[in-house]
PDB file of C-alpha atoms in Angstrom:
ATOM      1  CA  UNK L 220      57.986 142.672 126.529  1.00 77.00           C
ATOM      2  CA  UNK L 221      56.651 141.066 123.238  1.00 84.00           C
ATOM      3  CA  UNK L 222      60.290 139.386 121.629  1.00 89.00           C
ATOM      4  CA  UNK L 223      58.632 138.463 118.495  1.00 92.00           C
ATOM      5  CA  UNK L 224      60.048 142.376 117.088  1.00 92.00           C
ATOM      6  CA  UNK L 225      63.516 140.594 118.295  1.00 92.00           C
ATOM      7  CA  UNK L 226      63.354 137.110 116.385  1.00 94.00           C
ATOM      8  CA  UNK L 227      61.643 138.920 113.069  1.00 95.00           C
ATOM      9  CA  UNK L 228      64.484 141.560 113.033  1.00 94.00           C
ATOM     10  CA  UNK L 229      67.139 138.448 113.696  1.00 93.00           C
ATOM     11  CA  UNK L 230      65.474 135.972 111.067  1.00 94.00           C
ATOM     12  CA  UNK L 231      65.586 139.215 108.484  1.00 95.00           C
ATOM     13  CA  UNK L 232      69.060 140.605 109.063  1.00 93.00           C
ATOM     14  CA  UNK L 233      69.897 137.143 108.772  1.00 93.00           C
ATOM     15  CA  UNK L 234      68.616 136.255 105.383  1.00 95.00           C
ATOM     16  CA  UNK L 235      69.336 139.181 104.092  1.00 95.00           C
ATOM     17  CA  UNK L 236      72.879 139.013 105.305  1.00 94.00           C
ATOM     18  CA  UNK L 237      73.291 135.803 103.157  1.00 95.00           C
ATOM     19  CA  UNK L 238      71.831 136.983 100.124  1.00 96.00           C
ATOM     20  CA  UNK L 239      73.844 140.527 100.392  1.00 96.00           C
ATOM     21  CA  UNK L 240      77.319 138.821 101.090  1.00 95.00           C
ATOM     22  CA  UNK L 241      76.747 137.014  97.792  1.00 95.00           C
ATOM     23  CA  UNK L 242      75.618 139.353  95.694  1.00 96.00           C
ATOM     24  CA  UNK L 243      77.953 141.970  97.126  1.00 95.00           C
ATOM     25  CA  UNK L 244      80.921 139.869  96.945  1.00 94.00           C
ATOM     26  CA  UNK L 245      79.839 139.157  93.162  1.00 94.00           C
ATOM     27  CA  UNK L 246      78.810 142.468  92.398  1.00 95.00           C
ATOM     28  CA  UNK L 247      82.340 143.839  93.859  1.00 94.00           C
ATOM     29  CA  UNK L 248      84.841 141.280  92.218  1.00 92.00           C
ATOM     30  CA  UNK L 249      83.198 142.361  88.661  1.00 92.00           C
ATOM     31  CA  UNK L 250      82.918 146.200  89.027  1.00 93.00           C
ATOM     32  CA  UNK L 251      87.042 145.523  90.085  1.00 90.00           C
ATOM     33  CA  UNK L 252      87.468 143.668  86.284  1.00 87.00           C
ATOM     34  CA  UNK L 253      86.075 146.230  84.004  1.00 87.00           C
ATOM     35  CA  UNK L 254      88.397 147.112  82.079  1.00 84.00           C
ATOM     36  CA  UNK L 255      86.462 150.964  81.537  1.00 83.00           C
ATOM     37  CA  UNK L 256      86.510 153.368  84.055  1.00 84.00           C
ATOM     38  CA  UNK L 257      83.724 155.103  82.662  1.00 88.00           C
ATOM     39  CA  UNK L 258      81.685 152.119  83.136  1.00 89.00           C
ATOM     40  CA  UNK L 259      83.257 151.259  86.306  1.00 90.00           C
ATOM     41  CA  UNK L 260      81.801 154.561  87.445  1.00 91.00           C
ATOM     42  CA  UNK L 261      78.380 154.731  86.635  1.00 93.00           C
ATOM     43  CA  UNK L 262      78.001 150.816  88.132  1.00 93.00           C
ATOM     44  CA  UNK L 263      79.828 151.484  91.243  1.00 92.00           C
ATOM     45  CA  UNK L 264      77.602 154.691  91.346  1.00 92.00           C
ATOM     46  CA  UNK L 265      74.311 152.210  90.489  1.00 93.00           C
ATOM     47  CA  UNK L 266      75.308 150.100  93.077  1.00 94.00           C
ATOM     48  CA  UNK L 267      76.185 152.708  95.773  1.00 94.00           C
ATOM     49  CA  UNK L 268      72.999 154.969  95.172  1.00 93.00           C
ATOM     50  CA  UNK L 269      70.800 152.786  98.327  1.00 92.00           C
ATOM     51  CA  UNK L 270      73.286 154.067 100.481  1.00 91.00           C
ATOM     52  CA  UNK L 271      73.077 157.680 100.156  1.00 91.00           C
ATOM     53  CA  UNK L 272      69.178 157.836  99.337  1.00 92.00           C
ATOM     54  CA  UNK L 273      66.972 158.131 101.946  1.00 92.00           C
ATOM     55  CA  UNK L 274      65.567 155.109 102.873  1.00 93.00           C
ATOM     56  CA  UNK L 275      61.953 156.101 102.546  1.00 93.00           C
ATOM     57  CA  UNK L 276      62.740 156.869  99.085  1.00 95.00           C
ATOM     58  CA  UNK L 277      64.152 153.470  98.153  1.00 94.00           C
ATOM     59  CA  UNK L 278      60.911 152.051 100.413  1.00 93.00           C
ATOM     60  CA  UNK L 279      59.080 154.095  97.546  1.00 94.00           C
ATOM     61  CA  UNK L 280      60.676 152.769  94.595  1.00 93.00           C
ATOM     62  CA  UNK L 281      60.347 149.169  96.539  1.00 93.00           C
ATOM     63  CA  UNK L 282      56.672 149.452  96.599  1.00 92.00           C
ATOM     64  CA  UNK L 283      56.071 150.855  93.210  1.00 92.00           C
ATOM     65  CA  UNK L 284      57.888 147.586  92.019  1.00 91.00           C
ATOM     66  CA  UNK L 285      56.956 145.117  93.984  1.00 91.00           C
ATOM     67  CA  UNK L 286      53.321 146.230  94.980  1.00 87.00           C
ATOM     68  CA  UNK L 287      50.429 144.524  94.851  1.00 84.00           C
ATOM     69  CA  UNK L 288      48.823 146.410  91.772  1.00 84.00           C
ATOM     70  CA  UNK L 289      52.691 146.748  89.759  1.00 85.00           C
ATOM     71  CA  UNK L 290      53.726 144.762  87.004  1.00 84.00           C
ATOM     72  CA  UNK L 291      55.909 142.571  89.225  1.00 89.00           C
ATOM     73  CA  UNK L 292      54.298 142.218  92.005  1.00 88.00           C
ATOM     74  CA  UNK L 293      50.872 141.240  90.035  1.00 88.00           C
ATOM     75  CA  UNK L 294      53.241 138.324  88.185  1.00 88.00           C
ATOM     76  CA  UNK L 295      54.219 136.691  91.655  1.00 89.00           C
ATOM     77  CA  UNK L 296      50.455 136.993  93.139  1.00 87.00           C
ATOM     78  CA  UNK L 297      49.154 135.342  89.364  1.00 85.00           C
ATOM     79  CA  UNK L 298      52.009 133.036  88.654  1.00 85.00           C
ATOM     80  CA  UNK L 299      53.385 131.758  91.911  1.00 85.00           C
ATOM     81  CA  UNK L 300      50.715 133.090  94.487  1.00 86.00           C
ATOM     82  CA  UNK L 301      53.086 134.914  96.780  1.00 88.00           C
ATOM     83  CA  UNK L 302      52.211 138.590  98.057  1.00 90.00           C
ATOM     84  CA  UNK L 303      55.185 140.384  98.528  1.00 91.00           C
ATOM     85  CA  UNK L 304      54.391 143.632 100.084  1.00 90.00           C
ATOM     86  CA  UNK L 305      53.428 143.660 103.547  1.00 92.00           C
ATOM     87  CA  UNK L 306      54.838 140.221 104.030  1.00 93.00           C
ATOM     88  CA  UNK L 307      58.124 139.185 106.171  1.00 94.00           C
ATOM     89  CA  UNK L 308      59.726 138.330 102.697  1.00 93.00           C
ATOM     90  CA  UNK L 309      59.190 142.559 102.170  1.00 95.00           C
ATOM     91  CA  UNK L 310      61.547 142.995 105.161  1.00 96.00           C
ATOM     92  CA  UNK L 311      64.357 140.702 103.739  1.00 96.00           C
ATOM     93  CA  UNK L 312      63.999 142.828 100.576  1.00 96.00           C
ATOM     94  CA  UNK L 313      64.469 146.305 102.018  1.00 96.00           C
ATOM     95  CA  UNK L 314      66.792 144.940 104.286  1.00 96.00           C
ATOM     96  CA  UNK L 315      68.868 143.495 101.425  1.00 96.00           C
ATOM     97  CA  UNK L 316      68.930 146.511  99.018  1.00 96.00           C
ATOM     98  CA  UNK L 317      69.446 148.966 102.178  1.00 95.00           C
ATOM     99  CA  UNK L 318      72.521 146.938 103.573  1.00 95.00           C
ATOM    100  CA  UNK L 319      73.854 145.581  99.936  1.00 96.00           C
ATOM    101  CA  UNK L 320      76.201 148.911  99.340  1.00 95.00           C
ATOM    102  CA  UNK L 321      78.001 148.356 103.016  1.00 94.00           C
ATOM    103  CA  UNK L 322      79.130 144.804 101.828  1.00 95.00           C
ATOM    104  CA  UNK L 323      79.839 145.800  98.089  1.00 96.00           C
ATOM    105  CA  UNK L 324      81.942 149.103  99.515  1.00 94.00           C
ATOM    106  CA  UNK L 325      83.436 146.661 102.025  1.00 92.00           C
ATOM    107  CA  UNK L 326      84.249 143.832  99.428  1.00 93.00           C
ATOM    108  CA  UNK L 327      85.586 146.176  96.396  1.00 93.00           C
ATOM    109  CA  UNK L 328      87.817 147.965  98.804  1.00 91.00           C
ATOM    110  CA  UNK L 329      89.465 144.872 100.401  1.00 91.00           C
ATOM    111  CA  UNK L 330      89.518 143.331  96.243  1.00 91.00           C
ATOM    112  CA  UNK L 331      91.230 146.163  95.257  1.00 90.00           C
ATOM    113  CA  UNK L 332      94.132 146.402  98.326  1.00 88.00           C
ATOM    114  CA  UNK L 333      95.261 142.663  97.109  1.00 86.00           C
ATOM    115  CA  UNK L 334      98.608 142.952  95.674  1.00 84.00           C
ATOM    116  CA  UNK L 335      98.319 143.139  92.005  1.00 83.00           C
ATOM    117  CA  UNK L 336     101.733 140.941  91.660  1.00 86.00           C
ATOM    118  CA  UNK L 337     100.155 138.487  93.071  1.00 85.00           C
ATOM    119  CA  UNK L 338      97.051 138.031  90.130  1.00 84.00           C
ATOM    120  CA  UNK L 339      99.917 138.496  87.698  1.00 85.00           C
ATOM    121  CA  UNK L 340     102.030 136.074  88.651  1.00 88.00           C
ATOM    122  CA  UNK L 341      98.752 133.539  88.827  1.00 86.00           C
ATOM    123  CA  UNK L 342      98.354 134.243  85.552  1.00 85.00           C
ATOM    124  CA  UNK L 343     101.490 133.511  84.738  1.00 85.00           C
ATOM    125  CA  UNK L 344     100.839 130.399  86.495  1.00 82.00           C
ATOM    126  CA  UNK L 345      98.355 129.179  83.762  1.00 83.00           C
ATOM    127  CA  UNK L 346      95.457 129.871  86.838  1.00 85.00           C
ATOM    128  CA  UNK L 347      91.848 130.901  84.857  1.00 84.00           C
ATOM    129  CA  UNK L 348      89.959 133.873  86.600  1.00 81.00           C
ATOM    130  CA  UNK L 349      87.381 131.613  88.427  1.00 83.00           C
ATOM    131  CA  UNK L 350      90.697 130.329  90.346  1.00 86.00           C
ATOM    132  CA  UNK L 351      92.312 133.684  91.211  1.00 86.00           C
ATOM    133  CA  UNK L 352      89.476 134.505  92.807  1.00 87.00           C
ATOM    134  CA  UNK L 353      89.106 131.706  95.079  1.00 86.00           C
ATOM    135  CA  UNK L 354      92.743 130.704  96.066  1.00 87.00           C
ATOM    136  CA  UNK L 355      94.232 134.377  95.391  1.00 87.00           C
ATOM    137  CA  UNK L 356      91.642 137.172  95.724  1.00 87.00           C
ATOM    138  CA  UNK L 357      89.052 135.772  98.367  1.00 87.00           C
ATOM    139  CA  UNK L 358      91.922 134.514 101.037  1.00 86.00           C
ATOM    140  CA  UNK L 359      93.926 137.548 101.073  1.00 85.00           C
ATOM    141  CA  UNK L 360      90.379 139.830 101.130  1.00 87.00           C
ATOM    142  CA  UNK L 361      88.916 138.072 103.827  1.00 85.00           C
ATOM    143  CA  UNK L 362      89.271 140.548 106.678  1.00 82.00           C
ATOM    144  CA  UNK L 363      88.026 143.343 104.762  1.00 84.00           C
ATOM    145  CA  UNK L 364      84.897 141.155 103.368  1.00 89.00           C
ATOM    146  CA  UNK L 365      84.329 139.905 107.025  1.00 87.00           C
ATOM    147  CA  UNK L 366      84.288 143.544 108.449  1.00 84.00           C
ATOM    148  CA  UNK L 367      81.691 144.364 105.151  1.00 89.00           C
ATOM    149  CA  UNK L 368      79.519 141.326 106.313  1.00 90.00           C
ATOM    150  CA  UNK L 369      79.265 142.359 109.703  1.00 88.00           C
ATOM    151  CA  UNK L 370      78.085 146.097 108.957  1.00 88.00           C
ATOM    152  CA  UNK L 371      75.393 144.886 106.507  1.00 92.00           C
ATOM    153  CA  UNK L 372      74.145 142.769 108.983  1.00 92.00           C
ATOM    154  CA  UNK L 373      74.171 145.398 111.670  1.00 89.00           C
ATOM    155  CA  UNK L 374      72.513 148.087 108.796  1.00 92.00           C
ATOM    156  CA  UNK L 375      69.973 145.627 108.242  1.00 92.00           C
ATOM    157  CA  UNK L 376      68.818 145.011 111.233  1.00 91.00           C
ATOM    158  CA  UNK L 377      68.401 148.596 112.374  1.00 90.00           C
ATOM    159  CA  UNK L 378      66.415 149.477 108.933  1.00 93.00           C
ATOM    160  CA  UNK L 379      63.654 150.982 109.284  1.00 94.00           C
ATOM    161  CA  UNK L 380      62.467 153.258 106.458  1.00 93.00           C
ATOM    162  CA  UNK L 381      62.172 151.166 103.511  1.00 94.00           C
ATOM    163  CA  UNK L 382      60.582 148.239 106.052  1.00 95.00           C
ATOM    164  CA  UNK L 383      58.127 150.566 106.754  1.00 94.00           C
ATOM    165  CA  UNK L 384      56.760 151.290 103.250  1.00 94.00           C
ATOM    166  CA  UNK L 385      56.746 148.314 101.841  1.00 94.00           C
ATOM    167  CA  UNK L 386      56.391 145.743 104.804  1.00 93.00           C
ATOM    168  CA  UNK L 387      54.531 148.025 106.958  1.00 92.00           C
ATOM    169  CA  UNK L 388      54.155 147.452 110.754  1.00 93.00           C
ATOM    170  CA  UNK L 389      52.039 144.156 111.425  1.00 92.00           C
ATOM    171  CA  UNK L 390      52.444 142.800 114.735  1.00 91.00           C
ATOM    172  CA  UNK L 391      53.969 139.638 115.039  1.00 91.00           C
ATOM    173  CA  UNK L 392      54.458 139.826 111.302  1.00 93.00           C
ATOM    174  CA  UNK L 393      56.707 142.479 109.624  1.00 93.00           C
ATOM    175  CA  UNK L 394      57.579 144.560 113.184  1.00 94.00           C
ATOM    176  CA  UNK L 395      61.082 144.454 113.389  1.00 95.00           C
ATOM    177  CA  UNK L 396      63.272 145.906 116.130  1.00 94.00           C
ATOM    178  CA  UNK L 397      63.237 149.729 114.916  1.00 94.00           C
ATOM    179  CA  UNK L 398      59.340 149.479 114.075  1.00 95.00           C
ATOM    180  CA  UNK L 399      58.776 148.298 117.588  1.00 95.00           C
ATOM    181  CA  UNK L 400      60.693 151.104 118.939  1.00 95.00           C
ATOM    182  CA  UNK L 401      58.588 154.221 117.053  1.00 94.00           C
ATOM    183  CA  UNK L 402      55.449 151.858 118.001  1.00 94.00           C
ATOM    184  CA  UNK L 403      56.227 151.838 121.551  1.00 94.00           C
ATOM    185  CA  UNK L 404      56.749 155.495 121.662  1.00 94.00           C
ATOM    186  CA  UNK L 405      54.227 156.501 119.448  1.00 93.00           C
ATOM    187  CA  UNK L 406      51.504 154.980 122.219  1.00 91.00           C
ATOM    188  CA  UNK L 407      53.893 156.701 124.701  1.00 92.00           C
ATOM    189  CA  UNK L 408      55.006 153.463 126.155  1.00 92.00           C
ATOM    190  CA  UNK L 409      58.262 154.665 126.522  1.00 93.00           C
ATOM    191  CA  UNK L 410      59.402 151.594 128.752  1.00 91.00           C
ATOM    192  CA  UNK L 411      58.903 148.739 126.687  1.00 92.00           C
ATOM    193  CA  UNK L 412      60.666 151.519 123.950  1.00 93.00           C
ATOM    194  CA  UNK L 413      63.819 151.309 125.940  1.00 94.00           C
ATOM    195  CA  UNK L 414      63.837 147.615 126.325  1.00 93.00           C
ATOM    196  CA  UNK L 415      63.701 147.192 122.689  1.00 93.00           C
ATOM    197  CA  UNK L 416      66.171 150.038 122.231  1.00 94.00           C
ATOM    198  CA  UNK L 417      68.315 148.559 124.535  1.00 94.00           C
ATOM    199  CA  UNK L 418      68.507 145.042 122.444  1.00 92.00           C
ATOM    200  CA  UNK L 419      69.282 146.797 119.806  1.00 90.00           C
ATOM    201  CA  UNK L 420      71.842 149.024 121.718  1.00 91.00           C
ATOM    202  CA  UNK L 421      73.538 145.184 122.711  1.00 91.00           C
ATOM    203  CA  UNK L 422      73.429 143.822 119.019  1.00 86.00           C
ATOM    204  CA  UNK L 423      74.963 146.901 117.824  1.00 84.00           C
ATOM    205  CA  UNK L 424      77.718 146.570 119.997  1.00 87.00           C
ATOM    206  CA  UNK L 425      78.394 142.806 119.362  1.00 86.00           C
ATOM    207  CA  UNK L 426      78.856 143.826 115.628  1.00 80.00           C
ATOM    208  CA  UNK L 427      81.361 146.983 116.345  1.00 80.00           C
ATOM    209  CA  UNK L 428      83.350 143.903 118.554  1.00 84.00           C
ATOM    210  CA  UNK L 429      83.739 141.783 115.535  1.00 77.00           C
ATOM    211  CA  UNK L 430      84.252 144.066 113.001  1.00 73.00           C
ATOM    212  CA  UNK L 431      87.198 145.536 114.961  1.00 76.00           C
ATOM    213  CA  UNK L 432      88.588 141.909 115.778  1.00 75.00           C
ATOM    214  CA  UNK L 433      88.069 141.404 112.252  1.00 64.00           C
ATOM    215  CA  UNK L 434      90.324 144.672 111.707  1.00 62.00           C
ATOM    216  CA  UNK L 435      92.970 143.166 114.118  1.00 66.00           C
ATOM    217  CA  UNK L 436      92.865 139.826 112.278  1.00 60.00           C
ATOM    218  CA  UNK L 437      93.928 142.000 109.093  1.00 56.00           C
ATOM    219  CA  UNK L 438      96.621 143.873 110.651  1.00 57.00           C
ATOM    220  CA  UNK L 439      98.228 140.213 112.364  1.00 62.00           C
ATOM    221  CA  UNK L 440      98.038 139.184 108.702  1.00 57.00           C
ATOM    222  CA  UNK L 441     100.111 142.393 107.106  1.00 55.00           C
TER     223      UNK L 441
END
């Protein structure tokens, strides 16, 4: 069994977990302040659309942006020297933007359970908004955040779609854990397919355990 599917898909979900949690967490706490809920729509709607598009499709849009001959990826080739499609900085992307509505769903739901007495009567306090999210919003949202952490690392390491267009499937390079699997049974090595699937199968369930201690943690807490 080659592992180097298993530490590419670990070393992406990873760094795209860390870039996801922040942005989500960000993205979340200021979709929960506008004051509009017109606005509030169409961003949450912005924000949300990765999730329900098929993830070839936001693969597509992925490559048309970032590809070699696009306005963007052209800058970062002429500018900086980095090639971003087909590169194992591609999977952290797709990963990112496929798993990024999990943890913003995640984040603006457990935001927007925290008693609202509570951020009035820190204002009240004198406390600025910087500091009701930290000592106010964050601590009591903290379950709910965790749980939306632990699914967008679990989403990205299963993605496959949008890996596939624009990181493609280079051996010992961009092959994550799902590419290995339609690899393997694409040359009708359907053994090595099932030790792969089954590593996923085991990661999978690791992340369902601690998203439902996580859940458990919460309920202790009410």
């Amino acid at each position: 069994m080659d592992w180097s599917p298993v530490w590419i898909s670990l070393k992406t979900a990873s760094a795209a977990i860390v870039i996801t949690f922040l942005l989500g967490l960000l993205a979340a706490w200021l979709v929960v302040r506008m004051k509009s809920s017109r606005f509030r729509m169409i961003w949450d709607g912005i924000l949300t659309l990765p999730m329900v598009l098929p993830p070839t499709v936001a693969g597509f849009f992925l490559l048309y942006l970032l590809g070699v001959k696009r306005p963007i990826g052209q800058f970062f080739i002429d500018y900086f020297g980095v090639k971003i499609a087909f590169s194992w900085g591609a999977t952290v992307i797709a990963a990112t933007v496929i798993s990024f509505p999990l943890m913003y769903r995640s984040a603006r739901g457990a935001l927007e359970q925290v008693d609202s007495n509570l951020i009035h009567a820190a204002r009240t306090l004198g406390m600025g908004e910087g500091q009701i999210f930290f000592r106010v919003l964050l601590p009591n949202a903290v379950p709910g955040i965790v749980s939306g952490g632990v699914l967008a690392f679990a989403r990205g390491l299963g993605e496959f779609g949008a890996t596939a267009m624009i990181a493609g499937n280079i051996a010992g390079k961009t092959r994550t854990l799902p590419l290995a699997v339609y690899s393997e049974v694409a040359a009708g090595h359907m053994e090595e397919a099932w030790d792969y699937v089954l590593v996923i199968a085991v990661i999978a369930f690791l992340a369902v355990l601690l998203m439902n201690m996580a859940g458990n943690w919460k309920n202790r807490r009410r």
